[in-house]
């Protein structure tokens, strides 16, 4: 018999007598035969449940027996790996029950959206077979199951309608008893992209024991639910995820390396670790100012660490960065007591009060405070600078850091130049101006505090 | 740096889902993989992320995902599948403050048990714990290496502070290791995907999609991958899953001892707290106080030889870690009998060097 290429010739099917799963297995074998697919170009990916016993029946196909509901996700991973494998063509065929389809619903939705080249056979017997006939999300109204002894009153999920909204390319619903089920399955496998066949079948161990079901009453139930039977190619063939990915990234070109900057010959005059905090308002480039300072420090031979903090919603409230600068590699990145605090806005001040930074300042801490902020730190030396007004709010943090740098001899001014030249051209002028404003503010009168 | 280390290890497939503090790894992999003949993919949840990775690994690709505690909780079924099917995969678990959603932007070292004791049956999954950006780079390579060599899932357990702190790294000092490929010779092709002569042996890998038929299953199986019940061979396979790891435990066990033969106390730490601990050790020694230090980089399997060596002459042992219940201290306890063991623990913020110094002095003086 021709079908023996796929289904073992002497196969003993492991299902109850009359179970629809047996019909699907035979039709699948015939469909593969008809398509003439080499057995090693197919991987049967089976779910958990009676439906999952099928892998042992196909001795020549690759088989992957997975976990409950996840079969589609494993198949998707196997299919997508082809992006990087130039020659192979592997067709994953997923066999999953109605129970598995629901617990793993998002995998079906995502596979349909991505349009991965896999075929899913949902064995819809309207209940959980292997675990004893409990109702599933696809159980029709009024059906008696182990968990709906009075009849099911939760309306069933129309899987195909749902997957249509996820842009599934090929969808079909067919009875397991249909003579041409193999044709439907073959069409699905042949479809270049995501395809799914919902096979309507009966579990003879539970469904027919507790409900009066014949082919005719089943058909009536389907009509009551408005379920059409047949093949629906819902979308014209569209490119698969792999097609699009290859198109998008076809040239395999490496991404542009970040511009590197030259170290400058002047070295920093820093003997021990220095701890800085810069705080301001989210969206006002506080953390990127801190990052520039760390780069500047690197250019003059210092190690640095930068830890950012902001509220969970990143676009509002405070934004701060804690920086350690050191002539040696840095171990502890926390801050027991800051040496320099730059406060660029009221939001920043409020957070530093709340998180305990202000309380941890010592007598020698230099606090550079924007003049608009209503605050009066009681510890350390406070210098008020019109950062927001002169540099504008988005550059206040950077101007503050630049002001500090010209008040101290720790970092040579050349450090900034090195950073500036490595910036993208569009950002150079703006950044240079902020640094210039900071320097001027430090020198005009307040510079004495250094 | 973790992402860079993964790329240097030959990682070609990444699937991720956004979560602070692991999102940066996700973003870097999405940006970098296309240009390096790989695939970066956005998954609809963490279950999918890991399933996609395992699927890709079954095709022969080195694959990784990255997440934090809440996402890891969702991955536990799939990590067990990878273990049972002997499929290499690496998971970067960047810890944040739990339980549940916890503090998304706060660091912690609270997922040690959740990471290590996540399998039914209590199998050992290799867990590496970096304390610096440079160690992220190095230890993710170790994770790939052992994951491939032993055909097992492996974890890199970092945390928000290590994962999201920007720091200067000296390129020249970065260690690059030659990451192995999973054993591939088809020595026993006819005997199936899980064939071994000795239970400590790692079965050779055959990829799904090749010319040799592959049978993969997460169910209890024999050496050919056939589902079996009550078969002695199934029990042999189950024992083999643990024995292949144990056979390499010492080789995998990375620890950095900094011992003082005169010291009566040993400080043990790992991950981000090891940084504060190193600094605390320096402070104590400068005060003339002899102390030994052991940084553990391979949390599991526990580096027993390094531990035995380090504790030999120290009756007092301190274990510093950023969690409430002393998770790793409890893991070490059975190996520290006869010693006085003290925990230095805290949650909510980094343990500082001063806090460690005070804790040690509090006991020792
Ligand atoms: C995560 C998980 N939950 C529950 C189970 C238990 N379980 C095994 S089979 C099954 C039902 C399968 O029903 P269905 O998918 O409809 O397939 P059928 O048995 O009807 O073929 C369940 C719930 C499991 N294996 N894993
Ligand atoms: S329990 Fe139901 S689904 Fe399972 S084999 Fe028997 S008839 Fe088929």
PDB file of N, CA and C and ligand atoms in Angstrom, chain A residues 15 19 21 47-53 66-70 95-103 122-134 136 201 203 206, chain B residues 77, ligand 1:
ATOM      1  N   UNK A  15      -5.936   4.422  19.408  1.00  0.00           N
ATOM      2  CA  UNK A  15      -7.132   5.145  19.858  1.00  0.00           C
ATOM      3  C   UNK A  15      -8.283   4.181  20.165  1.00  0.00           C
ATOM      4  N   UNK A  19     -12.760   6.361  17.172  1.00  0.00           N
ATOM      5  CA  UNK A  19     -12.224   7.711  17.442  1.00  0.00           C
ATOM      6  C   UNK A  19     -11.834   8.398  16.131  1.00  0.00           C
ATOM      7  N   UNK A  21      -9.619  10.536  15.585  1.00  0.00           N
ATOM      8  CA  UNK A  21      -8.173  10.714  15.397  1.00  0.00           C
ATOM      9  C   UNK A  21      -7.617   9.701  14.388  1.00  0.00           C
ATOM     10  N   UNK A  47       1.073  17.576  19.936  1.00  0.00           N
ATOM     11  CA  UNK A  47       0.731  18.179  21.217  1.00  0.00           C
ATOM     12  C   UNK A  47       0.480  17.060  22.237  1.00  0.00           C
ATOM     13  N   UNK A  48      -0.035  17.470  23.384  1.00  0.00           N
ATOM     14  CA  UNK A  48      -0.374  16.507  24.440  1.00  0.00           C
ATOM     15  C   UNK A  48      -1.834  16.121  24.295  1.00  0.00           C
ATOM     16  N   UNK A  49      -2.163  14.908  24.681  1.00  0.00           N
ATOM     17  CA  UNK A  49      -3.529  14.417  24.568  1.00  0.00           C
ATOM     18  C   UNK A  49      -3.526  13.165  23.718  1.00  0.00           C
ATOM     19  N   UNK A  50      -4.701  12.583  23.506  1.00  0.00           N
ATOM     20  CA  UNK A  50      -4.768  11.406  22.633  1.00  0.00           C
ATOM     21  C   UNK A  50      -4.183  11.760  21.264  1.00  0.00           C
ATOM     22  N   UNK A  51      -4.423  12.994  20.851  1.00  0.00           N
ATOM     23  CA  UNK A  51      -3.929  13.491  19.569  1.00  0.00           C
ATOM     24  C   UNK A  51      -2.402  13.364  19.476  1.00  0.00           C
ATOM     25  N   UNK A  52      -1.752  13.409  20.621  1.00  0.00           N
ATOM     26  CA  UNK A  52      -0.287  13.410  20.638  1.00  0.00           C
ATOM     27  C   UNK A  52       0.323  12.041  20.490  1.00  0.00           C
ATOM     28  N   UNK A  53      -0.508  11.014  20.388  1.00  0.00           N
ATOM     29  CA  UNK A  53       0.049   9.667  20.237  1.00  0.00           C
ATOM     30  C   UNK A  53       0.480   9.399  18.809  1.00  0.00           C
ATOM     31  N   UNK A  66       5.645  17.404  21.946  1.00  0.00           N
ATOM     32  CA  UNK A  66       5.931  18.597  22.744  1.00  0.00           C
ATOM     33  C   UNK A  66       5.103  18.641  24.034  1.00  0.00           C
ATOM     34  N   UNK A  67       4.883  19.834  24.540  1.00  0.00           N
ATOM     35  CA  UNK A  67       4.099  20.027  25.768  1.00  0.00           C
ATOM     36  C   UNK A  67       2.717  20.563  25.401  1.00  0.00           C
ATOM     37  N   UNK A  68       1.837  20.600  26.404  1.00  0.00           N
ATOM     38  CA  UNK A  68       0.421  20.864  26.133  1.00  0.00           C
ATOM     39  C   UNK A  68       0.176  22.282  25.607  1.00  0.00           C
ATOM     40  N   UNK A  69      -0.288  22.348  24.384  1.00  0.00           N
ATOM     41  CA  UNK A  69      -0.629  23.629  23.773  1.00  0.00           C
ATOM     42  C   UNK A  69       0.525  24.305  23.056  1.00  0.00           C
ATOM     43  N   UNK A  70       1.746  23.835  23.301  1.00  0.00           N
ATOM     44  CA  UNK A  70       2.924  24.560  22.800  1.00  0.00           C
ATOM     45  C   UNK A  70       3.433  24.048  21.457  1.00  0.00           C
ATOM     46  N   UNK A  95      -0.039  18.643  15.119  1.00  0.00           N
ATOM     47  CA  UNK A  95      -1.266  17.920  15.447  1.00  0.00           C
ATOM     48  C   UNK A  95      -1.642  18.281  16.884  1.00  0.00           C
ATOM     49  N   UNK A  96      -2.797  18.932  17.022  1.00  0.00           N
ATOM     50  CA  UNK A  96      -3.180  19.458  18.332  1.00  0.00           C
ATOM     51  C   UNK A  96      -4.684  19.244  18.526  1.00  0.00           C
ATOM     52  N   UNK A  97      -5.105  19.057  19.773  1.00  0.00           N
ATOM     53  CA  UNK A  97      -6.523  18.899  20.069  1.00  0.00           C
ATOM     54  C   UNK A  97      -7.198  20.241  20.280  1.00  0.00           C
ATOM     55  N   UNK A  98      -8.515  20.217  20.535  1.00  0.00           N
ATOM     56  CA  UNK A  98      -9.202  21.478  20.830  1.00  0.00           C
ATOM     57  C   UNK A  98      -8.746  22.010  22.184  1.00  0.00           C
ATOM     58  N   UNK A  99      -8.425  21.109  23.111  1.00  0.00           N
ATOM     59  CA  UNK A  99      -7.893  21.551  24.398  1.00  0.00           C
ATOM     60  C   UNK A  99      -6.572  22.273  24.194  1.00  0.00           C
ATOM     61  N   UNK A 100      -5.678  21.658  23.451  1.00  0.00           N
ATOM     62  CA  UNK A 100      -4.365  22.250  23.190  1.00  0.00           C
ATOM     63  C   UNK A 100      -4.461  23.545  22.410  1.00  0.00           C
ATOM     64  N   UNK A 101      -5.452  23.612  21.506  1.00  0.00           N
ATOM     65  CA  UNK A 101      -5.598  24.826  20.697  1.00  0.00           C
ATOM     66  C   UNK A 101      -5.925  26.020  21.588  1.00  0.00           C
ATOM     67  N   UNK A 102      -6.723  25.782  22.638  1.00  0.00           N
ATOM     68  CA  UNK A 102      -7.108  26.903  23.511  1.00  0.00           C
ATOM     69  C   UNK A 102      -5.985  27.283  24.467  1.00  0.00           C
ATOM     70  N   UNK A 103      -5.368  26.295  25.102  1.00  0.00           N
ATOM     71  CA  UNK A 103      -4.309  26.665  26.073  1.00  0.00           C
ATOM     72  C   UNK A 103      -3.125  27.304  25.338  1.00  0.00           C
ATOM     73  N   UNK A 122      -6.066  20.877  13.743  1.00  0.00           N
ATOM     74  CA  UNK A 122      -6.742  20.898  15.045  1.00  0.00           C
ATOM     75  C   UNK A 122      -7.766  19.765  15.048  1.00  0.00           C
ATOM     76  N   UNK A 123      -7.538  18.810  15.928  1.00  0.00           N
ATOM     77  CA  UNK A 123      -8.468  17.676  16.049  1.00  0.00           C
ATOM     78  C   UNK A 123      -9.562  18.089  17.012  1.00  0.00           C
ATOM     79  N   UNK A 124     -10.643  18.634  16.476  1.00  0.00           N
ATOM     80  CA  UNK A 124     -11.690  19.167  17.351  1.00  0.00           C
ATOM     81  C   UNK A 124     -12.733  18.093  17.666  1.00  0.00           C
ATOM     82  N   UNK A 125     -12.533  17.430  18.798  1.00  0.00           N
ATOM     83  CA  UNK A 125     -13.569  16.498  19.258  1.00  0.00           C
ATOM     84  C   UNK A 125     -14.369  17.118  20.393  1.00  0.00           C
ATOM     85  N   UNK A 126     -14.237  18.409  20.526  1.00  0.00           N
ATOM     86  CA  UNK A 126     -15.083  19.234  21.403  1.00  0.00           C
ATOM     87  C   UNK A 126     -14.881  18.982  22.891  1.00  0.00           C
ATOM     88  N   UNK A 127     -13.876  18.223  23.249  1.00  0.00           N
ATOM     89  CA  UNK A 127     -13.616  18.008  24.683  1.00  0.00           C
ATOM     90  C   UNK A 127     -12.191  17.483  24.887  1.00  0.00           C
ATOM     91  N   UNK A 128     -11.806  17.400  26.141  1.00  0.00           N
ATOM     92  CA  UNK A 128     -10.504  16.822  26.489  1.00  0.00           C
ATOM     93  C   UNK A 128     -10.660  15.310  26.519  1.00  0.00           C
ATOM     94  N   UNK A 129     -10.032  14.633  25.569  1.00  0.00           N
ATOM     95  CA  UNK A 129     -10.177  13.175  25.528  1.00  0.00           C
ATOM     96  C   UNK A 129      -9.328  12.492  26.584  1.00  0.00           C
ATOM     97  N   UNK A 130      -8.050  12.736  26.524  1.00  0.00           N
ATOM     98  CA  UNK A 130      -7.132  11.939  27.337  1.00  0.00           C
ATOM     99  C   UNK A 130      -7.385  12.048  28.836  1.00  0.00           C
ATOM    100  N   UNK A 131      -7.833  13.217  29.280  1.00  0.00           N
ATOM    101  CA  UNK A 131      -7.984  13.412  30.728  1.00  0.00           C
ATOM    102  C   UNK A 131      -9.371  13.027  31.236  1.00  0.00           C
ATOM    103  N   UNK A 132     -10.229  12.537  30.362  1.00  0.00           N
ATOM    104  CA  UNK A 132     -11.502  12.003  30.865  1.00  0.00           C
ATOM    105  C   UNK A 132     -12.757  12.731  30.424  1.00  0.00           C
ATOM    106  N   UNK A 133     -12.709  13.437  29.326  1.00  0.00           N
ATOM    107  CA  UNK A 133     -13.933  13.986  28.758  1.00  0.00           C
ATOM    108  C   UNK A 133     -14.418  15.281  29.383  1.00  0.00           C
ATOM    109  N   UNK A 134     -13.516  16.097  29.885  1.00  0.00           N
ATOM    110  CA  UNK A 134     -13.921  17.412  30.412  1.00  0.00           C
ATOM    111  C   UNK A 134     -14.237  18.349  29.244  1.00  0.00           C
ATOM    112  N   UNK A 136     -14.248  21.676  26.846  1.00  0.00           N
ATOM    113  CA  UNK A 136     -13.193  22.585  26.399  1.00  0.00           C
ATOM    114  C   UNK A 136     -13.836  23.891  25.951  1.00  0.00           C
ATOM    115  N   UNK A 201     -14.645  16.068  14.671  1.00  0.00           N
ATOM    116  CA  UNK A 201     -14.695  14.629  14.889  1.00  0.00           C
ATOM    117  C   UNK A 201     -15.309  14.310  16.245  1.00  0.00           C
ATOM    118  N   UNK A 203     -15.293  12.016  19.892  1.00  0.00           N
ATOM    119  CA  UNK A 203     -14.601  11.161  20.855  1.00  0.00           C
ATOM    120  C   UNK A 203     -15.602  10.102  21.286  1.00  0.00           C
ATOM    121  N   UNK A 206     -16.242   9.449  25.223  1.00  0.00           N
ATOM    122  CA  UNK A 206     -16.993  10.356  26.099  1.00  0.00           C
ATOM    123  C   UNK A 206     -18.132  11.097  25.395  1.00  0.00           C
TER     124      UNK A 206
ATOM    125  N   UNK B  77       7.992  25.418  32.383  1.00  0.00           N
ATOM    126  CA  UNK B  77       7.563  24.190  31.712  1.00  0.00           C
ATOM    127  C   UNK B  77       8.481  23.888  30.517  1.00  0.00           C
TER     128      UNK B  77
HETATM  129  C1  LIG C   1       0.178  22.219  31.173  1.00  0.00           C
HETATM  130  C2  LIG C   1      -0.631  20.992  31.178  1.00  0.00           C
HETATM  131  N1  LIG C   1      -1.889  21.049  31.674  1.00  0.00           N
HETATM  132  C3  LIG C   1      -2.660  19.936  31.663  1.00  0.00           C
HETATM  133  C4  LIG C   1      -2.175  18.759  31.170  1.00  0.00           C
HETATM  134  C5  LIG C   1      -3.012  17.521  31.227  1.00  0.00           C
HETATM  135  N2  LIG C   1      -3.573  17.109  29.945  1.00  0.00           N
HETATM  136  C6  LIG C   1      -3.097  16.039  29.315  1.00  0.00           C
HETATM  137  S1  LIG C   1      -3.950  15.668  27.968  1.00  0.00           S
HETATM  138  C7  LIG C   1      -5.004  16.942  28.197  1.00  0.00           C
HETATM  139  C8  LIG C   1      -6.218  17.157  27.345  1.00  0.00           C
HETATM  140  C9  LIG C   1      -5.986  17.094  25.935  1.00  0.00           C
HETATM  141  O1  LIG C   1      -7.182  17.363  25.287  1.00  0.00           O
HETATM  142  P1  LIG C   1      -7.168  17.754  23.766  1.00  0.00           P
HETATM  143  O2  LIG C   1      -6.117  18.758  23.536  1.00  0.00           O
HETATM  144  O3  LIG C   1      -8.527  18.172  23.358  1.00  0.00           O
HETATM  145  O4  LIG C   1      -6.713  16.408  23.043  1.00  0.00           O
HETATM  146  P2  LIG C   1      -7.440  14.979  23.001  1.00  0.00           P
HETATM  147  O5  LIG C   1      -6.978  14.227  24.217  1.00  0.00           O
HETATM  148  O6  LIG C   1      -8.905  15.220  22.994  1.00  0.00           O
HETATM  149  O7  LIG C   1      -6.931  14.374  21.769  1.00  0.00           O
HETATM  150  C10 LIG C   1      -4.648  17.653  29.335  1.00  0.00           C
HETATM  151  C11 LIG C   1      -5.400  18.834  29.829  1.00  0.00           C
HETATM  152  C12 LIG C   1      -0.844  18.752  30.673  1.00  0.00           C
HETATM  153  N3  LIG C   1      -0.283  17.653  30.164  1.00  0.00           N
HETATM  154  N4  LIG C   1      -0.123  19.873  30.692  1.00  0.00           N
END
